[in-house]
Amino acid sequence: MTGVVPEAIEAYAAEHTRPGHPLLADVAAETLATEKAHGMMVGLLEGRFLETLVWLSGARRILEIGCFTGYSALSMAAALPPEGTIVTCELDPERAAAARRHFDASPWADQIEIRIGPALDSLRDLDGPFDLVFIDADKPSNPDYFAWALALSRRGSLIVVDNVVRGGAVTDAASDDPRVQGVRRSFDLLKEEHRVSTTAIQTVGSKGWDGFVLALVVGA
Ligand code: DHB
Ligand code: MG
């Protein structure tokens, strides 16, 4: 992956970022040790960013599409009010089990619910509106996930889409990578979607961050 942000700057920023809840470091260490695809994990800088978004938005109901081992949900949970909740969707039962273990070891065990199975099935059973939606699952389905996020939102909801740069590959119109194609299709849809105000942030480091879209729902 092409790093847009020089590695030394990313490392410096991480070194000068106060860690979140101590459990997060344990989740990261276990995921690094046990998951080949550990690069999919939201790391320290993005985790703290998500936490900030929850504080800023005052979100009480959060929907996450793509739980992985729970780092991002735990990062967001830290900023929830006591009555706040997160519903997080995970395809892989083993990853869901690992995430559940981490949630149960946290102060937010009762506030986080995991829906196991294809997210497109789980989403059908949910009632909105959610205040914040974080999309971080299989990239080919991003256009569908975005449509669901909008359907389950209200005016003022914030939709965050992870990994929209694909290490720079997003600009390759001829890419045969279905993940790149999924991201590109969702950008095409976003451009025509008048119900949201969006921006794409290109925080691409050597690991972890791979850009994201912030979409604020401004229309019904
Ligand atoms: C991939 C997915 C992610 O959610 C991520 O943060 C990084 C990489 C991937 O599918 O390659
Ligand atoms: Mg991601």
PDB file of C-alpha atoms and ligand atoms in Angstrom:
ATOM      1  CA  MET A   1       0.000   0.000   0.000  1.00  0.00           C
ATOM      2  CA  THR A   2       1.261   3.466  -0.843  1.00  0.00           C
ATOM      3  CA  GLY A   3       1.680   5.627   2.220  1.00  0.00           C
ATOM      4  CA  VAL A   4       0.513   9.186   1.608  1.00  0.00           C
ATOM      5  CA  VAL A   5       1.491  10.211   5.113  1.00  0.00           C
ATOM      6  CA  PRO A   6       5.202   9.505   5.696  1.00  0.00           C
ATOM      7  CA  GLU A   7       5.698   6.646   8.139  1.00  0.00           C
ATOM      8  CA  ALA A   8       7.793   8.771  10.498  1.00  0.00           C
ATOM      9  CA  ILE A   9       5.036  11.362  10.805  1.00  0.00           C
ATOM     10  CA  GLU A  10       2.395   8.723  11.421  1.00  0.00           C
ATOM     11  CA  ALA A  11       4.623   7.106  14.066  1.00  0.00           C
ATOM     12  CA  TYR A  12       5.283  10.477  15.695  1.00  0.00           C
ATOM     13  CA  ALA A  13       1.552  11.224  15.824  1.00  0.00           C
ATOM     14  CA  ALA A  14       0.849   7.805  17.327  1.00  0.00           C
ATOM     15  CA  GLU A  15       3.593   8.225  19.923  1.00  0.00           C
ATOM     16  CA  HIS A  16       2.091  11.536  20.952  1.00  0.00           C
ATOM     17  CA  THR A  17      -1.470  10.326  21.141  1.00  0.00           C
ATOM     18  CA  ARG A  18      -2.673   9.274  24.558  1.00  0.00           C
ATOM     19  CA  PRO A  19      -3.907   5.704  24.449  1.00  0.00           C
ATOM     20  CA  GLY A  20      -7.590   5.091  24.986  1.00  0.00           C
ATOM     21  CA  HIS A  21      -8.908   2.489  27.422  1.00  0.00           C
ATOM     22  CA  PRO A  22      -6.128   0.021  28.416  1.00  0.00           C
ATOM     23  CA  LEU A  23      -8.144  -2.849  26.961  1.00  0.00           C
ATOM     24  CA  LEU A  24      -7.579  -1.456  23.462  1.00  0.00           C
ATOM     25  CA  ALA A  25      -3.867  -2.266  23.587  1.00  0.00           C
ATOM     26  CA  ASP A  26      -4.725  -5.853  24.569  1.00  0.00           C
ATOM     27  CA  VAL A  27      -7.196  -6.149  21.697  1.00  0.00           C
ATOM     28  CA  ALA A  28      -4.599  -4.806  19.262  1.00  0.00           C
ATOM     29  CA  ALA A  29      -1.885  -7.164  20.549  1.00  0.00           C
ATOM     30  CA  GLU A  30      -4.133 -10.225  20.379  1.00  0.00           C
ATOM     31  CA  THR A  31      -5.373  -9.305  16.910  1.00  0.00           C
ATOM     32  CA  LEU A  32      -1.816  -8.802  15.661  1.00  0.00           C
ATOM     33  CA  ALA A  33      -0.842 -12.201  17.027  1.00  0.00           C
ATOM     34  CA  THR A  34      -3.854 -14.192  15.848  1.00  0.00           C
ATOM     35  CA  GLU A  35      -5.267 -12.530  12.722  1.00  0.00           C
ATOM     36  CA  LYS A  36      -3.437 -12.730   9.423  1.00  0.00           C
ATOM     37  CA  ALA A  37      -5.575  -9.858   8.184  1.00  0.00           C
ATOM     38  CA  HIS A  38      -4.704  -7.666  11.172  1.00  0.00           C
ATOM     39  CA  GLY A  39      -4.213  -4.749   8.769  1.00  0.00           C
ATOM     40  CA  MET A  40      -8.012  -4.452   8.700  1.00  0.00           C
ATOM     41  CA  MET A  41      -8.031  -3.386  12.331  1.00  0.00           C
ATOM     42  CA  VAL A  42      -8.703   0.249  13.161  1.00  0.00           C
ATOM     43  CA  GLY A  43      -5.620   1.392  15.059  1.00  0.00           C
ATOM     44  CA  LEU A  44      -4.828   3.957  17.712  1.00  0.00           C
ATOM     45  CA  LEU A  45      -5.111   7.132  15.639  1.00  0.00           C
ATOM     46  CA  GLU A  46      -8.293   6.194  13.830  1.00  0.00           C
ATOM     47  CA  GLY A  47      -9.763   4.702  17.004  1.00  0.00           C
ATOM     48  CA  ARG A  48      -9.259   7.938  18.876  1.00  0.00           C
ATOM     49  CA  PHE A  49     -10.697   9.809  15.923  1.00  0.00           C
ATOM     50  CA  LEU A  50     -13.847   7.675  15.990  1.00  0.00           C
ATOM     51  CA  GLU A  51     -14.114   8.279  19.734  1.00  0.00           C
ATOM     52  CA  THR A  52     -13.915  12.016  19.082  1.00  0.00           C
ATOM     53  CA  LEU A  53     -16.658  11.809  16.473  1.00  0.00           C
ATOM     54  CA  VAL A  54     -18.926  10.103  18.980  1.00  0.00           C
ATOM     55  CA  TRP A  55     -18.254  12.807  21.562  1.00  0.00           C
ATOM     56  CA  LEU A  56     -18.755  15.582  19.027  1.00  0.00           C
ATOM     57  CA  SER A  57     -21.959  14.184  17.592  1.00  0.00           C
ATOM     58  CA  GLY A  58     -23.415  13.152  20.935  1.00  0.00           C
ATOM     59  CA  ALA A  59     -24.396   9.883  19.268  1.00  0.00           C
ATOM     60  CA  ARG A  60     -26.506   7.551  21.389  1.00  0.00           C
ATOM     61  CA  ARG A  61     -27.296   4.887  18.828  1.00  0.00           C
ATOM     62  CA  ILE A  62     -24.364   3.677  16.736  1.00  0.00           C
ATOM     63  CA  LEU A  63     -24.397   1.131  13.933  1.00  0.00           C
ATOM     64  CA  GLU A  64     -21.170  -0.490  12.847  1.00  0.00           C
ATOM     65  CA  ILE A  65     -21.008  -2.575   9.671  1.00  0.00           C
ATOM     66  CA  GLY A  66     -17.892  -4.739  10.025  1.00  0.00           C
ATOM     67  CA  CYS A  67     -16.889  -5.456  13.616  1.00  0.00           C
ATOM     68  CA  PHE A  68     -13.693  -7.472  13.055  1.00  0.00           C
ATOM     69  CA  THR A  69     -12.204  -8.075  16.536  1.00  0.00           C
ATOM     70  CA  GLY A  70     -13.879  -5.149  18.232  1.00  0.00           C
ATOM     71  CA  TYR A  71     -11.256  -2.402  18.378  1.00  0.00           C
ATOM     72  CA  SER A  72     -13.353   0.225  16.601  1.00  0.00           C
ATOM     73  CA  ALA A  73     -16.547  -0.546  18.540  1.00  0.00           C
ATOM     74  CA  LEU A  74     -14.658  -0.308  21.833  1.00  0.00           C
ATOM     75  CA  SER A  75     -13.097   2.971  20.728  1.00  0.00           C
ATOM     76  CA  MET A  76     -16.537   4.405  20.030  1.00  0.00           C
ATOM     77  CA  ALA A  77     -18.108   2.904  23.160  1.00  0.00           C
ATOM     78  CA  ALA A  78     -15.736   4.941  25.318  1.00  0.00           C
ATOM     79  CA  ALA A  79     -17.533   8.118  24.266  1.00  0.00           C
ATOM     80  CA  LEU A  80     -21.111   6.833  24.566  1.00  0.00           C
ATOM     81  CA  PRO A  81     -23.409   8.163  27.258  1.00  0.00           C
ATOM     82  CA  PRO A  82     -24.513   5.484  29.772  1.00  0.00           C
ATOM     83  CA  GLU A  83     -27.732   4.823  27.865  1.00  0.00           C
ATOM     84  CA  GLY A  84     -25.968   4.691  24.491  1.00  0.00           C
ATOM     85  CA  THR A  85     -25.758   1.522  22.433  1.00  0.00           C
ATOM     86  CA  ILE A  86     -23.793   0.042  19.541  1.00  0.00           C
ATOM     87  CA  VAL A  87     -25.065  -2.609  17.152  1.00  0.00           C
ATOM     88  CA  THR A  88     -22.155  -4.118  15.256  1.00  0.00           C
ATOM     89  CA  CYS A  89     -22.410  -6.586  12.362  1.00  0.00           C
ATOM     90  CA  GLU A  90     -19.824  -9.317  11.788  1.00  0.00           C
ATOM     91  CA  LEU A  91     -19.826 -12.040   9.159  1.00  0.00           C
ATOM     92  CA  ASP A  92     -17.249 -14.324  10.772  1.00  0.00           C
ATOM     93  CA  PRO A  93     -18.407 -16.150  13.949  1.00  0.00           C
ATOM     94  CA  GLU A  94     -14.824 -16.574  15.221  1.00  0.00           C
ATOM     95  CA  ARG A  95     -14.090 -12.887  14.930  1.00  0.00           C
ATOM     96  CA  ALA A  96     -17.450 -12.138  16.530  1.00  0.00           C
ATOM     97  CA  ALA A  97     -16.541 -14.444  19.423  1.00  0.00           C
ATOM     98  CA  ALA A  98     -13.224 -12.668  19.912  1.00  0.00           C
ATOM     99  CA  ALA A  99     -14.971  -9.298  19.815  1.00  0.00           C
ATOM    100  CA  ARG A 100     -17.606 -10.496  22.316  1.00  0.00           C
ATOM    101  CA  ARG A 101     -14.832 -11.580  24.685  1.00  0.00           C
ATOM    102  CA  HIS A 102     -13.247  -8.145  24.436  1.00  0.00           C
ATOM    103  CA  PHE A 103     -16.582  -6.386  24.923  1.00  0.00           C
ATOM    104  CA  ASP A 104     -17.367  -8.537  27.966  1.00  0.00           C
ATOM    105  CA  ALA A 105     -14.034  -7.551  29.513  1.00  0.00           C
ATOM    106  CA  SER A 106     -14.849  -3.872  29.002  1.00  0.00           C
ATOM    107  CA  PRO A 107     -17.055  -1.460  30.962  1.00  0.00           C
ATOM    108  CA  TRP A 108     -19.455  -1.382  27.967  1.00  0.00           C
ATOM    109  CA  ALA A 109     -20.422  -5.063  27.716  1.00  0.00           C
ATOM    110  CA  ASP A 110     -24.143  -4.350  28.101  1.00  0.00           C
ATOM    111  CA  GLN A 111     -24.102  -1.551  25.555  1.00  0.00           C
ATOM    112  CA  ILE A 112     -22.690  -3.473  22.586  1.00  0.00           C
ATOM    113  CA  GLU A 113     -24.662  -6.039  20.604  1.00  0.00           C
ATOM    114  CA  ILE A 114     -23.130  -8.145  17.825  1.00  0.00           C
ATOM    115  CA  ARG A 115     -25.244  -9.361  14.907  1.00  0.00           C
ATOM    116  CA  ILE A 116     -23.484 -12.354  13.361  1.00  0.00           C
ATOM    117  CA  GLY A 117     -23.882 -13.201   9.667  1.00  0.00           C
ATOM    118  CA  PRO A 118     -23.968 -11.308   6.381  1.00  0.00           C
ATOM    119  CA  ALA A 119     -24.491  -7.649   7.244  1.00  0.00           C
ATOM    120  CA  LEU A 120     -27.046  -7.246   4.462  1.00  0.00           C
ATOM    121  CA  ASP A 121     -29.244  -9.785   6.307  1.00  0.00           C
ATOM    122  CA  SER A 122     -28.698  -8.213   9.719  1.00  0.00           C
ATOM    123  CA  LEU A 123     -29.431  -4.710   8.432  1.00  0.00           C
ATOM    124  CA  ARG A 124     -32.879  -5.791   7.274  1.00  0.00           C
ATOM    125  CA  ASP A 125     -33.844  -6.554  10.865  1.00  0.00           C
ATOM    126  CA  LEU A 126     -32.730  -3.226  12.345  1.00  0.00           C
ATOM    127  CA  ASP A 127     -34.862  -0.228  13.185  1.00  0.00           C
ATOM    128  CA  GLY A 128     -33.408   3.232  12.729  1.00  0.00           C
ATOM    129  CA  PRO A 129     -32.591   5.899  13.169  1.00  0.00           C
ATOM    130  CA  PHE A 130     -28.974   5.571  14.163  1.00  0.00           C
ATOM    131  CA  ASP A 131     -27.023   8.712  15.017  1.00  0.00           C
ATOM    132  CA  LEU A 132     -23.733   7.455  13.634  1.00  0.00           C
ATOM    133  CA  VAL A 133     -22.953   4.644  11.189  1.00  0.00           C
ATOM    134  CA  PHE A 134     -19.438   3.306  10.644  1.00  0.00           C
ATOM    135  CA  ILE A 135     -19.034   1.274   7.436  1.00  0.00           C
ATOM    136  CA  ASP A 136     -15.946  -0.937   7.567  1.00  0.00           C
ATOM    137  CA  ALA A 137     -16.833  -4.310   6.064  1.00  0.00           C
ATOM    138  CA  ASP A 138     -16.296  -5.952   2.643  1.00  0.00           C
ATOM    139  CA  LYS A 139     -15.663  -3.151   0.188  1.00  0.00           C
ATOM    140  CA  PRO A 140     -17.566  -4.542  -2.837  1.00  0.00           C
ATOM    141  CA  SER A 141     -20.777  -4.084  -0.824  1.00  0.00           C
ATOM    142  CA  ASN A 142     -20.066  -0.457   0.092  1.00  0.00           C
ATOM    143  CA  PRO A 143     -22.770   0.935  -2.227  1.00  0.00           C
ATOM    144  CA  ASP A 144     -25.369  -1.317  -0.550  1.00  0.00           C
ATOM    145  CA  TYR A 145     -24.075  -0.531   2.920  1.00  0.00           C
ATOM    146  CA  PHE A 146     -24.244   3.173   2.208  1.00  0.00           C
ATOM    147  CA  ALA A 147     -27.834   2.866   1.001  1.00  0.00           C
ATOM    148  CA  TRP A 148     -28.714   1.013   4.220  1.00  0.00           C
ATOM    149  CA  ALA A 149     -26.860   3.554   6.335  1.00  0.00           C
ATOM    150  CA  LEU A 150     -28.931   6.320   4.772  1.00  0.00           C
ATOM    151  CA  ALA A 151     -32.160   4.374   5.204  1.00  0.00           C
ATOM    152  CA  LEU A 152     -31.361   3.880   8.893  1.00  0.00           C
ATOM    153  CA  SER A 153     -30.357   7.521   9.475  1.00  0.00           C
ATOM    154  CA  ARG A 154     -32.095  10.785  10.244  1.00  0.00           C
ATOM    155  CA  ARG A 155     -31.231  14.370   9.425  1.00  0.00           C
ATOM    156  CA  GLY A 156     -28.047  15.085  11.373  1.00  0.00           C
ATOM    157  CA  SER A 157     -26.769  11.500  11.408  1.00  0.00           C
ATOM    158  CA  LEU A 158     -23.147  10.989  10.507  1.00  0.00           C
ATOM    159  CA  ILE A 159     -22.010   8.185   8.196  1.00  0.00           C
ATOM    160  CA  VAL A 160     -18.320   7.265   8.195  1.00  0.00           C
ATOM    161  CA  VAL A 161     -16.926   5.005   5.456  1.00  0.00           C
ATOM    162  CA  ASP A 162     -13.496   3.464   6.086  1.00  0.00           C
ATOM    163  CA  ASN A 163     -10.811   2.653   3.507  1.00  0.00           C
ATOM    164  CA  VAL A 164     -11.836   4.845   0.615  1.00  0.00           C
ATOM    165  CA  VAL A 165      -8.325   5.394  -0.753  1.00  0.00           C
ATOM    166  CA  ARG A 166      -7.217   1.772  -1.123  1.00  0.00           C
ATOM    167  CA  GLY A 167      -3.611   2.815  -0.846  1.00  0.00           C
ATOM    168  CA  GLY A 168      -4.068   5.085  -3.844  1.00  0.00           C
ATOM    169  CA  ALA A 169      -5.723   2.462  -6.060  1.00  0.00           C
ATOM    170  CA  VAL A 170      -9.058   4.287  -5.884  1.00  0.00           C
ATOM    171  CA  THR A 171      -8.001   6.476  -8.814  1.00  0.00           C
ATOM    172  CA  ASP A 172      -7.432   3.441 -11.055  1.00  0.00           C
ATOM    173  CA  ALA A 173     -10.553   3.281 -13.230  1.00  0.00           C
ATOM    174  CA  ALA A 174      -9.263   0.097 -14.881  1.00  0.00           C
ATOM    175  CA  SER A 175      -8.690  -1.765 -11.611  1.00  0.00           C
ATOM    176  CA  ASP A 176     -10.050  -5.303 -11.587  1.00  0.00           C
ATOM    177  CA  ASP A 177      -9.944  -5.391  -7.775  1.00  0.00           C
ATOM    178  CA  PRO A 178     -13.586  -5.730  -6.645  1.00  0.00           C
ATOM    179  CA  ARG A 179     -12.754  -3.771  -3.483  1.00  0.00           C
ATOM    180  CA  VAL A 180     -11.490  -0.826  -5.529  1.00  0.00           C
ATOM    181  CA  GLN A 181     -14.526  -1.111  -7.798  1.00  0.00           C
ATOM    182  CA  GLY A 182     -16.856  -1.115  -4.781  1.00  0.00           C
ATOM    183  CA  VAL A 183     -15.228   2.000  -3.349  1.00  0.00           C
ATOM    184  CA  ARG A 184     -15.318   3.749  -6.726  1.00  0.00           C
ATOM    185  CA  ARG A 185     -19.002   2.879  -7.207  1.00  0.00           C
ATOM    186  CA  SER A 186     -19.846   4.298  -3.816  1.00  0.00           C
ATOM    187  CA  PHE A 187     -17.984   7.520  -4.648  1.00  0.00           C
ATOM    188  CA  ASP A 188     -20.015   7.802  -7.876  1.00  0.00           C
ATOM    189  CA  LEU A 189     -23.220   7.394  -5.876  1.00  0.00           C
ATOM    190  CA  LEU A 190     -22.094   9.880  -3.230  1.00  0.00           C
ATOM    191  CA  LYS A 191     -21.499  12.523  -5.842  1.00  0.00           C
ATOM    192  CA  GLU A 192     -25.166  12.331  -6.877  1.00  0.00           C
ATOM    193  CA  GLU A 193     -26.582  11.914  -3.370  1.00  0.00           C
ATOM    194  CA  HIS A 194     -28.130  15.206  -2.365  1.00  0.00           C
ATOM    195  CA  ARG A 195     -29.216  14.004   1.061  1.00  0.00           C
ATOM    196  CA  VAL A 196     -25.634  14.081   2.358  1.00  0.00           C
ATOM    197  CA  SER A 197     -22.850  16.581   2.686  1.00  0.00           C
ATOM    198  CA  THR A 198     -19.591  14.689   2.257  1.00  0.00           C
ATOM    199  CA  THR A 199     -15.867  15.000   2.326  1.00  0.00           C
ATOM    200  CA  ALA A 200     -13.114  12.443   1.779  1.00  0.00           C
ATOM    201  CA  ILE A 201     -10.145  12.540   4.146  1.00  0.00           C
ATOM    202  CA  GLN A 202      -6.962  10.995   2.807  1.00  0.00           C
ATOM    203  CA  THR A 203      -5.180   9.811   5.928  1.00  0.00           C
ATOM    204  CA  VAL A 204      -3.204   7.043   4.309  1.00  0.00           C
ATOM    205  CA  GLY A 205      -0.314   5.831   6.380  1.00  0.00           C
ATOM    206  CA  SER A 206       1.897   2.785   6.083  1.00  0.00           C
ATOM    207  CA  LYS A 207      -0.602   0.824   8.148  1.00  0.00           C
ATOM    208  CA  GLY A 208      -4.052   1.256   9.536  1.00  0.00           C
ATOM    209  CA  TRP A 209      -5.544   4.392   8.109  1.00  0.00           C
ATOM    210  CA  ASP A 210      -6.620   4.242   4.508  1.00  0.00           C
ATOM    211  CA  GLY A 211      -8.754   7.327   4.202  1.00  0.00           C
ATOM    212  CA  PHE A 212     -12.418   7.685   5.021  1.00  0.00           C
ATOM    213  CA  VAL A 213     -15.510   9.515   3.943  1.00  0.00           C
ATOM    214  CA  LEU A 214     -17.521  11.631   6.329  1.00  0.00           C
ATOM    215  CA  ALA A 215     -21.107  11.998   5.168  1.00  0.00           C
ATOM    216  CA  LEU A 216     -23.453  14.160   7.177  1.00  0.00           C
ATOM    217  CA  VAL A 217     -27.109  13.528   6.466  1.00  0.00           C
ATOM    218  CA  VAL A 218     -28.595  16.927   5.692  1.00  0.00           C
ATOM    219  CA  GLY A 219     -31.784  15.881   3.928  1.00  0.00           C
ATOM    220  CA  ALA A 220     -34.497  13.447   4.851  1.00  0.00           C
TER     221      ALA A 220
HETATM  222  C1  DHB B   1      -9.051  -3.860   4.190  1.00  0.00           C
HETATM  223  C2  DHB B   1     -10.216  -3.662   4.891  1.00  0.00           C
HETATM  224  C3  DHB B   1     -10.263  -2.772   5.934  1.00  0.00           C
HETATM  225  O1  DHB B   1     -11.399  -2.527   6.602  1.00  0.00           O
HETATM  226  C4  DHB B   1      -9.129  -2.070   6.311  1.00  0.00           C
HETATM  227  O2  DHB B   1      -9.250  -1.167   7.316  1.00  0.00           O
HETATM  228  C5  DHB B   1      -7.945  -2.266   5.622  1.00  0.00           C
HETATM  229  C6  DHB B   1      -7.910  -3.156   4.565  1.00  0.00           C
HETATM  230  C7  DHB B   1      -9.036  -4.809   3.038  1.00  0.00           C
HETATM  231  O3  DHB B   1     -10.052  -5.435   2.792  1.00  0.00           O
HETATM  232  O4  DHB B   1      -8.016  -4.893   2.378  1.00  0.00           O
HETATM  233 MG    MG B   2     -11.264  -0.612   7.613  1.00  0.00          MG
END
